[in-house]
Short mmCIF file of C-alpha atoms in Angstrom, two decimals:
data_model
loop_
_atom_site.label_atom_id
_atom_site.label_comp_id
_atom_site.label_asym_id
_atom_site.label_seq_id
_atom_site.Cartn_x
_atom_site.Cartn_y
_atom_site.Cartn_z
CA MET A 199 77.03 145.64 95.75
CA LYS A 200 74.68 143.38 93.52
CA ALA A 201 77.20 143.72 90.65
CA ASP A 202 80.27 143.10 92.68
CA PHE A 203 78.21 139.86 94.73
CA CYS A 204 77.65 138.06 90.29
CA ARG A 205 81.33 139.18 89.50
CA GLY A 206 82.24 136.89 92.93
CA ALA A 207 80.10 134.57 92.66
CA THR A 208 81.40 134.08 88.71
CA ALA A 209 84.92 134.02 90.04
CA ASN A 210 84.26 131.47 92.02
CA ALA A 211 83.23 128.96 89.56
CA PRO A 212 85.56 127.27 89.26
CA MET A 213 86.76 127.00 92.39
CA ALA A 214 83.12 125.89 93.52
CA ALA A 215 83.15 123.01 90.43
CA SER A 216 85.87 121.39 92.50
CA VAL A 217 84.16 121.94 95.84
CA ALA A 218 81.19 120.23 94.42
CA ALA A 219 83.12 117.10 93.43
CA TYR A 220 84.49 117.44 96.98
CA GLY A 221 81.29 117.41 98.50
CA SER A 222 80.62 114.82 96.94
CA VAL A 223 82.59 112.19 98.57
CA LEU A 224 81.72 113.95 101.86
CA GLY A 225 78.00 112.59 101.26
CA MET A 226 79.40 109.62 100.71
CA LEU A 227 80.65 109.01 103.16
CA ALA A 228 77.74 110.54 105.42
CA ALA A 229 75.68 107.90 104.29
CA GLN A 230 77.82 105.18 105.18
CA LYS A 231 78.02 106.26 108.73
CA GLY A 232 74.11 107.43 108.45
CA LEU A 233 73.55 110.12 108.85
CA SER A 234 70.16 111.33 107.09
CA TRP A 235 70.17 114.13 104.51
CA LEU A 236 68.55 116.95 107.46
CA ASP A 237 71.93 116.12 109.14
CA LEU A 238 74.18 116.51 106.26
CA LEU A 239 72.73 120.46 105.72
CA PHE A 240 71.91 121.15 108.65
CA MET A 241 75.65 120.61 108.99
CA ASN A 242 76.90 122.64 105.94
CA SER A 243 74.70 125.34 106.51
CA ALA A 244 75.87 126.08 110.48
CA VAL A 245 79.05 124.92 110.16
CA PHE A 246 80.36 125.47 106.66
CA ALA A 247 83.99 124.35 106.63
CA GLY A 248 84.75 121.39 104.61
CA SER A 249 87.74 119.56 106.27
CA ALA A 250 85.82 120.00 109.70
CA GLN A 251 83.12 117.67 108.26
CA PHE A 252 84.74 115.56 106.96
CA VAL A 253 86.25 114.80 110.49
CA MET A 254 82.69 114.92 112.04
CA VAL A 255 81.24 112.71 109.78
CA ASP A 256 84.47 110.41 110.34
CA MET A 257 83.85 110.31 114.29
CA TRP A 258 80.18 110.14 113.75
CA SER A 259 78.79 107.02 115.57
CA GLN A 260 76.04 106.04 117.62
CA HIS A 261 76.72 107.69 120.38
CA LEU A 262 78.33 111.24 119.29
CA PRO A 263 81.74 112.07 121.32
CA VAL A 264 80.51 115.95 121.25
CA ILE A 265 83.30 117.49 122.69
CA GLU A 266 85.71 115.86 121.04
CA MET A 267 84.18 116.83 118.43
CA ALA A 268 84.09 120.27 118.95
CA LEU A 269 87.66 120.32 119.97
CA ALA A 270 88.60 119.00 116.99
CA VAL A 271 86.79 121.54 115.19
CA LEU A 272 88.47 124.02 116.71
CA VAL A 273 92.41 122.57 115.88
CA ILE A 274 91.10 122.48 112.41
CA ASN A 275 89.73 126.22 112.10
CA LEU A 276 92.13 127.25 113.90
CA ARG A 277 92.84 129.53 110.45
CA TYR A 278 90.00 130.97 110.26
CA LEU A 279 91.32 133.35 112.64
CA LEU A 280 93.95 134.36 110.94
CA VAL A 281 92.00 134.20 108.00
CA GLY A 282 89.70 136.39 109.36
CA ALA A 283 91.99 138.76 110.70
CA SER A 284 93.40 139.36 106.74
CA LEU A 285 89.95 140.24 105.87
CA GLY A 286 90.38 143.15 108.44
CA PRO A 287 91.77 145.42 105.54
CA LEU A 288 88.35 144.62 103.02
CA PHE A 289 85.69 144.87 106.51
CA ARG A 290 87.41 148.56 106.89
CA GLY A 291 85.09 150.79 107.60
CA ARG A 292 81.52 148.18 107.83
CA SER A 293 79.39 148.40 110.47
CA LEU A 294 79.27 145.34 112.94
CA LEU A 295 76.32 143.98 111.83
CA CYS A 296 77.58 143.67 108.15
CA LYS A 297 81.17 141.83 109.62
CA VAL A 298 78.34 139.55 111.37
CA LEU A 299 75.52 138.28 108.90
CA LEU A 300 78.91 137.59 106.54
CA MET A 301 81.59 136.45 107.90
CA HIS A 302 79.50 133.71 108.58
CA LEU A 303 79.82 132.32 104.31
CA VAL A 304 84.13 132.73 104.92
CA ALA A 305 85.03 129.49 103.34
CA ASP A 306 88.56 128.68 102.15
CA GLU A 307 87.77 128.49 98.98
CA ASN A 308 85.70 132.06 98.33
CA TRP A 309 88.38 133.70 100.80
CA ALA A 310 91.02 132.66 98.81
CA VAL A 311 89.94 134.30 94.87
CA THR A 312 88.49 137.34 97.18
CA MET A 313 92.14 137.75 98.12
CA SER A 314 93.95 137.48 94.30
CA GLU A 315 90.90 139.72 93.58
CA GLN A 316 91.90 142.16 96.64
CA ARG A 317 95.53 142.30 95.09
CA LYS A 318 94.00 143.86 91.69
CA GLY A 319 91.94 146.21 94.29
CA THR A 320 89.01 145.91 92.93
CA ALA A 321 87.14 142.82 96.15
CA SER A 322 84.62 144.35 98.13
CA VAL A 323 82.70 142.40 100.56
CA TRP A 324 80.07 142.10 97.97
CA PHE A 325 82.50 139.92 96.27
CA LEU A 326 83.31 137.86 98.50
CA PHE A 327 79.46 137.77 100.16
CA GLY A 328 78.73 136.60 95.91
CA GLY A 329 81.62 133.68 95.52
CA GLY A 330 80.28 132.42 99.39
CA VAL A 331 76.85 131.63 97.98
CA MET A 332 77.88 130.34 95.08
CA VAL A 333 80.61 127.90 97.38
CA PHE A 334 77.69 127.34 99.57
CA LEU A 335 75.03 126.21 97.07
CA CYS A 336 77.95 124.00 95.61
CA TRP A 337 78.54 122.43 99.07
CA CYS A 338 75.54 122.14 99.20
CA GLY A 339 74.42 119.99 95.90
CA GLY A 340 77.84 118.23 95.75
CA THR A 341 76.54 116.75 99.30
CA MET A 342 73.34 116.43 98.69
CA ALA A 343 74.30 114.29 95.20
CA GLY A 344 76.97 111.82 96.77
CA LEU A 345 74.07 111.40 100.07
CA MET A 346 71.70 110.20 98.08
CA GLY A 347 73.37 109.17 94.70
CA GLY A 348 75.97 106.71 96.47
CA GLY A 349 78.27 105.01 94.04
CA LEU A 350 77.77 106.99 91.39
CA VAL A 351 81.91 107.32 91.89
CA SER A 352 82.87 104.66 94.56
CA ARG A 353 86.55 105.46 93.72
CA PRO A 354 87.10 109.12 93.87
CA GLU A 355 91.01 108.57 94.07
CA TYR A 356 90.59 106.47 90.01
CA TYR A 357 89.61 110.09 88.46
CA ALA A 358 92.74 112.24 90.44
CA LEU A 359 89.35 114.00 92.42
CA ASP A 360 91.02 113.90 95.36
CA PHE A 361 93.89 115.41 93.54
CA ALA A 362 91.01 118.53 92.78
CA PHE A 363 91.84 119.88 95.83
CA THR A 364 95.61 119.87 95.87
CA ALA A 365 95.50 120.91 92.71
CA ILE A 366 93.29 124.13 92.50
CA PHE A 367 95.42 125.72 95.95
CA THR A 368 97.97 125.43 94.31
CA ALA A 369 96.90 127.14 91.94
CA LEU A 370 95.46 129.51 94.39
CA ALA A 371 98.64 130.35 96.21
CA VAL A 372 99.94 130.93 92.77
CA GLY A 373 97.61 134.05 92.24
CA MET A 374 98.38 134.92 95.63
CA PHE A 375 102.16 135.09 94.64
CA GLN A 376 103.70 139.02 95.10
CA GLY A 377 106.70 138.75 93.94
CA LYS A 378 110.61 137.81 94.82
CA LYS A 379 109.66 139.35 98.71
CA ASP A 380 107.50 136.03 99.35
CA ILE A 381 110.19 133.28 98.22
CA PRO A 382 111.73 133.21 102.06
CA PRO A 383 108.64 132.68 103.95
CA TRP A 384 106.94 130.77 101.10
CA LEU A 385 109.83 128.10 101.41
CA VAL A 386 109.61 128.59 105.75
CA ALA A 387 105.88 127.74 105.70
CA GLY A 388 106.74 124.55 103.56
CA VAL A 389 108.81 122.82 105.27
CA LEU A 390 107.44 123.91 108.31
CA ALA A 391 103.79 122.19 107.25
CA LEU A 392 106.36 119.12 105.69
CA LEU A 393 107.50 118.79 110.01
CA ALA A 394 104.16 119.50 111.46
CA HIS A 395 101.76 117.17 108.86
CA GLN A 396 105.12 113.83 109.27
CA PHE A 397 105.15 114.73 113.12
CA LEU A 398 102.02 116.44 114.64
CA PRO A 399 98.87 114.78 114.32
CA GLY A 400 95.26 116.10 112.26
CA LYS A 401 96.18 119.82 110.38
CA TRP A 402 98.17 122.06 112.39
CA TYR A 403 100.70 121.23 109.72
CA ILE A 404 98.34 124.48 107.81
CA VAL A 405 98.16 126.67 110.72
CA ILE A 406 102.04 126.22 111.65
CA GLY A 407 103.26 127.30 107.68
CA GLY A 408 101.33 130.22 107.65
CA VAL A 409 102.31 131.38 110.94
CA GLY A 410 105.77 130.52 110.34
CA GLY A 411 105.83 132.55 106.92
CA ALA A 412 103.79 135.05 108.37
CA ILE A 413 106.92 135.17 111.10
CA THR A 414 109.64 135.43 108.64
CA ALA A 415 107.44 138.33 106.62
CA MET A 416 108.11 140.42 109.82
CA LEU A 417 111.70 139.97 109.65
CA ALA A 418 112.34 140.08 107.14
CA ALA A 419 113.59 144.36 106.45
CA PRO A 420 110.58 146.84 106.74
CA ASP A 421 109.68 147.18 102.91
CA GLU A 422 106.71 150.50 102.09
CA THR A 423 103.31 148.86 101.17
CA PRO A 424 101.48 150.24 103.95
CA ASP A 425 98.20 147.74 103.30
CA LEU A 426 97.11 144.58 101.68
CA LYS A 427 95.63 147.10 99.05
CA GLU A 428 97.56 149.77 98.34
CA GLY A 429 100.63 146.96 97.98
CA ALA A 430 98.40 145.33 95.50
CA ARG A 431 97.98 148.02 93.20
CA ALA A 432 101.35 148.82 93.44
CA SER A 433 102.14 145.85 91.84
CA ALA A 434 99.65 145.75 89.67
CA THR A 435 101.02 148.28 87.71
CA MET B 18 58.88 113.33 104.69
CA LEU B 19 61.19 115.04 106.53
CA PRO B 20 63.51 112.79 108.70
CA ARG B 21 64.37 112.90 112.30
CA LEU B 22 67.29 115.19 113.97
CA GLU B 23 68.14 113.45 117.25
CA THR B 24 68.85 115.91 120.23
CA GLN B 25 72.63 114.60 120.59
CA VAL B 26 73.52 115.52 116.84
CA VAL B 27 71.87 119.22 117.58
CA LEU B 28 74.65 119.96 120.11
CA ALA B 29 77.22 118.79 117.77
CA ILE B 30 76.64 120.86 115.32
CA ALA B 31 75.30 123.75 116.85
CA LEU B 32 78.84 123.57 119.04
CA ALA B 33 81.03 122.94 115.80
CA ALA B 34 79.23 125.33 114.56
CA LEU B 35 79.77 127.67 117.68
CA VAL B 36 83.57 127.42 117.20
CA THR B 37 83.77 127.96 114.11
CA TYR B 38 82.05 131.04 113.98
CA SER B 39 83.80 132.41 116.56
CA LEU B 40 87.18 131.60 114.66
CA ARG B 41 85.96 134.05 111.80
CA LEU B 42 84.18 136.59 112.96
CA GLY B 43 86.87 136.96 116.20
CA GLY B 44 89.85 137.40 113.70
CA LEU B 45 88.06 139.71 111.39
CA LEU B 46 87.45 141.68 114.85
CA LEU B 47 90.56 141.37 116.05
CA SER B 48 91.92 142.91 112.58
CA ALA B 49 91.00 146.57 113.97
CA ARG B 50 93.70 146.13 116.99
CA PHE B 51 96.10 145.23 114.75
CA PRO B 52 98.63 147.50 113.21
CA ARG B 53 98.08 148.78 109.96
CA THR B 54 102.11 149.54 109.22
CA GLY B 55 105.28 148.34 109.82
CA ARG B 56 106.49 144.74 110.93
CA PHE B 57 102.62 143.10 111.27
CA ARG B 58 101.63 144.02 108.46
CA GLN B 59 103.90 143.19 106.89
CA GLY B 60 103.75 139.33 108.52
CA MET B 61 99.49 139.59 107.48
CA ASN B 62 100.82 140.37 103.72
CA ALA B 63 102.85 137.35 103.88
CA LEU B 64 99.65 134.96 105.73
CA PRO B 65 98.05 134.27 103.20
CA GLY B 66 100.45 132.98 100.97
CA SER B 67 101.84 130.92 103.45
CA LEU B 68 98.84 129.62 104.65
CA LEU B 69 97.81 128.22 101.18
CA PHE B 70 100.94 126.85 100.26
CA ALA B 71 101.72 125.33 103.85
CA LEU B 72 97.84 123.64 103.36
CA VAL B 73 99.37 122.24 99.14
CA PHE B 74 103.21 121.61 99.80
CA PRO B 75 102.27 118.60 102.48
CA SER B 76 99.71 117.33 99.72
CA ILE B 77 102.07 117.71 96.60
CA VAL B 78 104.86 116.24 98.26
CA ALA B 79 102.54 113.15 99.33
CA GLU B 80 101.97 112.93 96.11
CA GLY B 81 105.36 112.03 95.57
CA THR B 82 107.22 112.51 91.88
CA TRP B 83 104.20 113.49 89.45
CA GLY B 84 102.33 115.25 92.35
CA ILE B 85 105.57 117.77 91.89
CA VAL B 86 105.65 117.54 88.14
CA ALA B 87 101.47 118.34 88.22
CA ALA B 88 101.90 120.64 91.16
CA GLY B 89 104.85 122.92 89.20
CA LEU B 90 102.32 122.27 85.97
CA THR B 91 99.37 123.97 87.64
CA ALA B 92 101.72 126.95 88.75
CA ALA B 93 103.12 127.46 85.60
CA VAL B 94 99.52 127.66 83.56
CA MET B 95 98.11 129.79 86.66
CA LEU B 96 101.76 132.23 86.10
CA ARG B 97 101.11 132.44 82.51
CA SER B 98 97.20 132.25 81.58
CA ARG B 99 95.18 133.13 85.09
CA ASN B 100 93.03 130.69 84.61
CA THR B 101 92.37 128.19 87.56
CA LEU B 102 90.07 126.31 86.51
CA PHE B 103 92.15 125.03 83.12
CA ALA B 104 95.35 124.99 85.93
CA MET B 105 93.59 122.67 88.35
CA LEU B 106 92.10 120.36 85.09
CA LEU B 107 95.94 120.31 84.16
CA GLY B 108 97.24 119.04 87.41
CA MET B 109 94.27 116.22 88.04
CA ALA B 110 94.97 115.01 84.69
CA VAL B 111 98.72 114.54 84.78
CA VAL B 112 97.95 112.64 88.69
CA PHE B 113 94.94 110.79 86.72
CA ALA B 114 97.89 109.46 83.80
CA ALA B 115 100.51 109.15 86.59
CA ARG B 116 98.22 106.56 88.34
CA ARG B 117 97.05 104.94 85.25
CA LEU B 118 100.62 104.43 84.00
CA THR B 119 101.83 103.87 87.33
CA LEU B 120 104.65 105.75 86.99
#
């Protein structure tokens, strides 16, 4: 339990470094919008979802559009429904209390790291939680540094910091590739995402691409791997 | 000294947090009702990878040719070494160089 927690935290450290970089950009934007460190820290702890927080800060004004904000957050975070569902096998047999307590600290990063660990058959809820704590601490550290330190990285795109997220998620996606059977779902996901990104506002492309890929996989000929964990063991050998 | 939290700020953040947490926990609790074998499971297995790919692909394409080169190198390093940090840094370095040299 404790060992798994530490393993999760360590495995997420490279991710967390890029999370801190990304967070510092949010911190700088928040400072421009007049958020106090307490506002931002409260948002970090309560919402804890990077892209949604960027949109919230973007929508920040003298009179907050509370309902529109919640709707925007709902759309951007729809993917967490799928993320949560994909964690079903990991949480199998755990108590409701455990699920209720641990799900809050599930971000894209520690989820992705946990899913690739799951393919090796060595993930656990403590691994997920350790990663969540690591990501949370770096997210808070990064955003606070950005809020306080302002002009240190005034042009993040100069250092290709904006590409850090694309690069890290590319690496994670590759780490999740399960072989030839994934090619059709990924192709469909990529094409749908491009189209949706082009023609639909906001972050719909993530949900549409992901669901399209999953449906493609469902339409393929049935295979013999009954669940994620056993499938992972088979492919690891 | 502690800054003051305005009511509308508390309200906005609390509502956004409620929405996000409901999605996270809702997905997990619903998953118990999902079948564990067959086509549905096949789809669930493919979901994380396709979701991540859908998340990055448009931003790779938006970066242009060098974005694709950078992502390709990142993918290759990841496949060979499984070193996430190195893969990421290499991708960033390519984009950094391409932008500096305005390739």
